[in-house]
Short mmCIF file of N, CA and C in Angstrom, two decimals:
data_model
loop_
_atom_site.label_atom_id
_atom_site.label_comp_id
_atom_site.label_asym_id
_atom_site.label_seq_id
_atom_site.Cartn_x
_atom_site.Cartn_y
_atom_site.Cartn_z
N UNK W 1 3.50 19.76 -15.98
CA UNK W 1 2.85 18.47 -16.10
C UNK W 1 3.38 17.49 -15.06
N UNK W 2 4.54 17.82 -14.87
CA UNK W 2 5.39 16.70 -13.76
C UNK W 2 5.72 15.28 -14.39
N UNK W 3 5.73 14.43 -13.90
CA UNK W 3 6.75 12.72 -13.75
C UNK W 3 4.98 11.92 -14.60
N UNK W 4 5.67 10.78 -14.70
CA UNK W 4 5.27 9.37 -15.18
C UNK W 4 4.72 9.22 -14.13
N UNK W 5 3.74 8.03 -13.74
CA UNK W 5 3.62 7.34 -12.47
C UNK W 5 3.94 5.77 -13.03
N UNK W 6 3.27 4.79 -12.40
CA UNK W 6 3.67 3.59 -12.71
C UNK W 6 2.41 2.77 -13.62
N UNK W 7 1.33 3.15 -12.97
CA UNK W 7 -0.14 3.24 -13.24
C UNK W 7 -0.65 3.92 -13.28
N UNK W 8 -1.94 3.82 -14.16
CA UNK W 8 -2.93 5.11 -14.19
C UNK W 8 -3.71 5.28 -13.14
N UNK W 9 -3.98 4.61 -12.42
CA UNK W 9 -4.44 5.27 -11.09
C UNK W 9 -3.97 5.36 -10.21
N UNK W 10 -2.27 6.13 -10.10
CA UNK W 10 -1.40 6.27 -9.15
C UNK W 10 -1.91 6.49 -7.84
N UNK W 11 -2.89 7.04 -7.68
CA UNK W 11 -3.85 6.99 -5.42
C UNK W 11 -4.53 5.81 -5.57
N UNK W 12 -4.72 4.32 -5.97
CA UNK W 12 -5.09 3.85 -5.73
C UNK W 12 -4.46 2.39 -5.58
N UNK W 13 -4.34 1.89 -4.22
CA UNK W 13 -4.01 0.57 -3.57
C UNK W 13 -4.50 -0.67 -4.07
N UNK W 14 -4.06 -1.03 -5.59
CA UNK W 14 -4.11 -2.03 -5.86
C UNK W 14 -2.83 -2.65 -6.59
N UNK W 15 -3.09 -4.35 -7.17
CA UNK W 15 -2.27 -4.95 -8.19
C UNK W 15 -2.01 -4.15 -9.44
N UNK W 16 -2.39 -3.32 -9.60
CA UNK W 16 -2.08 -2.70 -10.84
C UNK W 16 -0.78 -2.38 -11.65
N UNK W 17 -0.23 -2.10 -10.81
CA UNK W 17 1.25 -2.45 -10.79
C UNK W 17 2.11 -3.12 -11.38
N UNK W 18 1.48 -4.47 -10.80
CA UNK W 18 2.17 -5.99 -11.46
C UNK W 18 1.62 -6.24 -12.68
N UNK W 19 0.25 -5.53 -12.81
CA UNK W 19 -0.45 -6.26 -14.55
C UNK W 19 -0.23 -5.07 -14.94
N UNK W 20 0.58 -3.95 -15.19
CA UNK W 20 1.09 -2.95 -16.16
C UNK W 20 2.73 -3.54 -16.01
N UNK W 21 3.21 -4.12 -15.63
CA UNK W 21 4.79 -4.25 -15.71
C UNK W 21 4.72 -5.34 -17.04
N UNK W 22 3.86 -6.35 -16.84
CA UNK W 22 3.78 -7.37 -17.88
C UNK W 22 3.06 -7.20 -19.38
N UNK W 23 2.46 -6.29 -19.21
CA UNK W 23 1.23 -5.84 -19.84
C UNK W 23 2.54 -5.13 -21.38
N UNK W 24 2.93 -5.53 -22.74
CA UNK W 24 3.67 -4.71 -23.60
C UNK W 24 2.61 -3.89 -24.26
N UNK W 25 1.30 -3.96 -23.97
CA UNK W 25 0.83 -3.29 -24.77
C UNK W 25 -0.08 -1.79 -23.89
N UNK W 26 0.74 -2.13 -22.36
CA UNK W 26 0.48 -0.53 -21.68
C UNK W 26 0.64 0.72 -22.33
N UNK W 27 -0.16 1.66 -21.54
CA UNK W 27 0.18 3.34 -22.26
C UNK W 27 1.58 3.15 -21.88
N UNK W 28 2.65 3.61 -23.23
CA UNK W 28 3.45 3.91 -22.95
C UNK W 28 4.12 5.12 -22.02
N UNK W 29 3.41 5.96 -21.74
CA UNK W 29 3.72 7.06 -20.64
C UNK W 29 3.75 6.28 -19.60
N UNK W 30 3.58 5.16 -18.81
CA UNK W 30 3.70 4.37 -17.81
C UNK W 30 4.97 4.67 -17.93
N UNK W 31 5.79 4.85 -16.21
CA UNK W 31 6.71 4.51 -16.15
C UNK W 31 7.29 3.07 -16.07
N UNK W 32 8.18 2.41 -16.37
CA UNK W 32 8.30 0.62 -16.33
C UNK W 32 10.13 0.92 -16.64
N UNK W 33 10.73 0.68 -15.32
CA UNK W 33 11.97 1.24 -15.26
C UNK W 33 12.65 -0.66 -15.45
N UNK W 34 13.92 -0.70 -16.04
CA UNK W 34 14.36 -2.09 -15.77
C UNK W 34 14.09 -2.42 -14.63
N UNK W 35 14.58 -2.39 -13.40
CA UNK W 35 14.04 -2.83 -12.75
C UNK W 35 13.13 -3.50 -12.58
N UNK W 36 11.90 -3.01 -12.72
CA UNK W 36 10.16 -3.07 -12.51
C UNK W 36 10.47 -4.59 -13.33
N UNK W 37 11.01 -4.12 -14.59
CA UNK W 37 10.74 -4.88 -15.56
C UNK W 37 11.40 -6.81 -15.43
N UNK W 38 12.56 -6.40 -14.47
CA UNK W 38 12.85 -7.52 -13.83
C UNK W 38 12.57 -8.65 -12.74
N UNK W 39 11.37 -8.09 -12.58
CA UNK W 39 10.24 -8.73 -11.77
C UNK W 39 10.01 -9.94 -12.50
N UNK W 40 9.59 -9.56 -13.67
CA UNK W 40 9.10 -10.90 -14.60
C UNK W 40 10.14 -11.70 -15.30
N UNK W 41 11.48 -11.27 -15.22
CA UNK W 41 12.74 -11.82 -15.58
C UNK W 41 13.59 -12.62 -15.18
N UNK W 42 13.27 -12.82 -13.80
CA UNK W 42 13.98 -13.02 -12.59
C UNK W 42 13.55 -14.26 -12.45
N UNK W 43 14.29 -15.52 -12.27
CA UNK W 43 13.47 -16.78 -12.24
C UNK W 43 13.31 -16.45 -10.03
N UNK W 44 13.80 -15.98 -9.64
CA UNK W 44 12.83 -16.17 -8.17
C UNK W 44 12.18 -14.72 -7.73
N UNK W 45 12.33 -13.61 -8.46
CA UNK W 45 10.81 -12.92 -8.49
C UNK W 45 9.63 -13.46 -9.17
N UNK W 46 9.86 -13.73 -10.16
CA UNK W 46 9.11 -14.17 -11.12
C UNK W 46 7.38 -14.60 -10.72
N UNK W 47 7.92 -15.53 -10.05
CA UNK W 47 6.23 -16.66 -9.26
C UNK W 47 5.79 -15.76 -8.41
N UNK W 48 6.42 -14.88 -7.76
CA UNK W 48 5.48 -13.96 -6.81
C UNK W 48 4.87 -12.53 -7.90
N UNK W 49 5.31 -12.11 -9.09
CA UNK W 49 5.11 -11.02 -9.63
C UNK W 49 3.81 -11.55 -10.41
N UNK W 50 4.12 -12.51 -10.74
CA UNK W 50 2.97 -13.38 -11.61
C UNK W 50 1.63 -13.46 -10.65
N UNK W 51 2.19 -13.83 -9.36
CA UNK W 51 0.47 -14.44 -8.45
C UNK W 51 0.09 -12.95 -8.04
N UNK W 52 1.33 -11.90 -7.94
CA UNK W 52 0.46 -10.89 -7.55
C UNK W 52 -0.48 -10.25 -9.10
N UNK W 53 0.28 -10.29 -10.18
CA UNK W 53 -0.81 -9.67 -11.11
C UNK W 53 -2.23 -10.50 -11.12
N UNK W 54 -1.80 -11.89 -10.93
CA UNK W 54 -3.06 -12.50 -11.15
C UNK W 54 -3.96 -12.62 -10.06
N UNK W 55 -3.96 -12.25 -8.84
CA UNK W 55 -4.56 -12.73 -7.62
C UNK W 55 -4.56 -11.13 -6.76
N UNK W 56 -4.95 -10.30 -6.83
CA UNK W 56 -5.10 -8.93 -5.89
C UNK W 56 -5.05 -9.24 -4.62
N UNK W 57 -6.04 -10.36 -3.84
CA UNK W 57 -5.94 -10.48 -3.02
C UNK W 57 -4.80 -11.43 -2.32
N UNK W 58 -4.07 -12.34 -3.39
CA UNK W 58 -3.00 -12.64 -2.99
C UNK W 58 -2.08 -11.53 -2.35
N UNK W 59 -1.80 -10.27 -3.59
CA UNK W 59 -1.11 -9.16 -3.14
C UNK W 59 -1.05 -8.85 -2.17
N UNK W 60 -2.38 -8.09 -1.74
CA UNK W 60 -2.85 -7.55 -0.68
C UNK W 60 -2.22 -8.52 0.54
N UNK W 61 -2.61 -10.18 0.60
CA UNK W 61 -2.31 -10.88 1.69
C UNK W 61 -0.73 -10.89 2.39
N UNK W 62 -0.16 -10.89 1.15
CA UNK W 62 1.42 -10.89 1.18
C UNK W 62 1.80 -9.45 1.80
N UNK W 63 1.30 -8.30 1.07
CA UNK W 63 1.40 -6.98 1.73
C UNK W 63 1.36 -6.74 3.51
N UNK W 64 0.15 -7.44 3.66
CA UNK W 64 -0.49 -7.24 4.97
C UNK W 64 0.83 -7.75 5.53
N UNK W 65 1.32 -8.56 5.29
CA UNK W 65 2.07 -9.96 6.40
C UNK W 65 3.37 -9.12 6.52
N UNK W 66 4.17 -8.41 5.33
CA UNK W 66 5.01 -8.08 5.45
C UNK W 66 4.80 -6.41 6.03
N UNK W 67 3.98 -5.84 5.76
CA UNK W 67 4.14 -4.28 6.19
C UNK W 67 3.79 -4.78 8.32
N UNK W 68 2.96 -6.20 8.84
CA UNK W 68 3.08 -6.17 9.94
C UNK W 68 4.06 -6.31 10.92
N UNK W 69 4.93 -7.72 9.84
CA UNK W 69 6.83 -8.13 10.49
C UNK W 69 7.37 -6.33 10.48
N UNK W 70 7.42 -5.71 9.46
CA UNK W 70 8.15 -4.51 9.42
C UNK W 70 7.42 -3.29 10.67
N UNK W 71 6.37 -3.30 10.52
CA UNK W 71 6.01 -2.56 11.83
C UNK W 71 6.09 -3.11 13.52
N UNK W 72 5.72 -4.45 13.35
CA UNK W 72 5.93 -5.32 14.53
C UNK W 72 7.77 -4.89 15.15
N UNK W 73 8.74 -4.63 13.94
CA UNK W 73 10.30 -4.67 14.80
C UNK W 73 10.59 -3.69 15.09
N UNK W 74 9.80 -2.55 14.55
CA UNK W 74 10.60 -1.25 15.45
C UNK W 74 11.43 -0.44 14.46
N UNK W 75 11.48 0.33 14.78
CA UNK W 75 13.14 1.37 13.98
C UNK W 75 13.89 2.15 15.54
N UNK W 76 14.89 1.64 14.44
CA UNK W 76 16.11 2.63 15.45
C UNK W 76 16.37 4.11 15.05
N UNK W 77 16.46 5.23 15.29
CA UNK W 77 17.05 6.37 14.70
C UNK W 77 18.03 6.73 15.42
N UNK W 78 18.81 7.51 14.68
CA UNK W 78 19.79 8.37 14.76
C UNK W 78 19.78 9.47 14.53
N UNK W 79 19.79 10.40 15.11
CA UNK W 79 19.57 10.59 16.48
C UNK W 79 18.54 9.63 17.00
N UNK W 80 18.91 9.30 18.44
CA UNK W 80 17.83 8.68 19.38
C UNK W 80 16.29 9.35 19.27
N UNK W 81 16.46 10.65 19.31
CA UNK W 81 14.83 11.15 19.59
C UNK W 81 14.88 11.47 17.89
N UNK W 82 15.02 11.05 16.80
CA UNK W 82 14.77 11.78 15.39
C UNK W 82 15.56 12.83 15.32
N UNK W 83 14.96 13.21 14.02
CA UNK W 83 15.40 14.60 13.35
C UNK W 83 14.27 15.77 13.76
N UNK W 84 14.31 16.60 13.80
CA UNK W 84 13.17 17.95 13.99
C UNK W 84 13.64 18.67 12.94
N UNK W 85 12.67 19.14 12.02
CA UNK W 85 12.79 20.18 11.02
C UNK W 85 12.19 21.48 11.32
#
């Protein structure tokens, strides 16, 4: 059968995420590790876990901005040329 996921539609790129972490009355087979769960606990996660359950496209906007800073800087590896398997 394998693992938990987080959501029930684990292949699909949405908020779902954030409105099953808050959600007490999710399938409990959801995984919702402390962590997760400290999203909504956290007085400065908190306001971003909240606008992302409530706003998708907030999510999404915030996503975009940060997966571009993180691709925009580069990685270093070690080794210089990678690993080869």
């Amino acid at each position: 059968k394998g693992g938990s996921s987080w959501t029930d539609k684990w292949l699909a790129f949405d908020n779902s995420y954030f409105k099953i972490m808050s959600d007490e009355s999710a399938d409990a087979e959801l995984l919702k590790l402390s962590t997760d769960k400290t999203l909504f606990a956290d007085d400065g996660f908190k306001p971003f876990a909240e606008k992302f359950r409530d706003s998708q496209d907030e999510f999404f906007k915030s996503y975009a901005a940060a997966h571009k800073k993180l691709s925009e800087l580069g990685s270093k590896f070690e080794p210089e040329d990678g690993i080869k398997i």
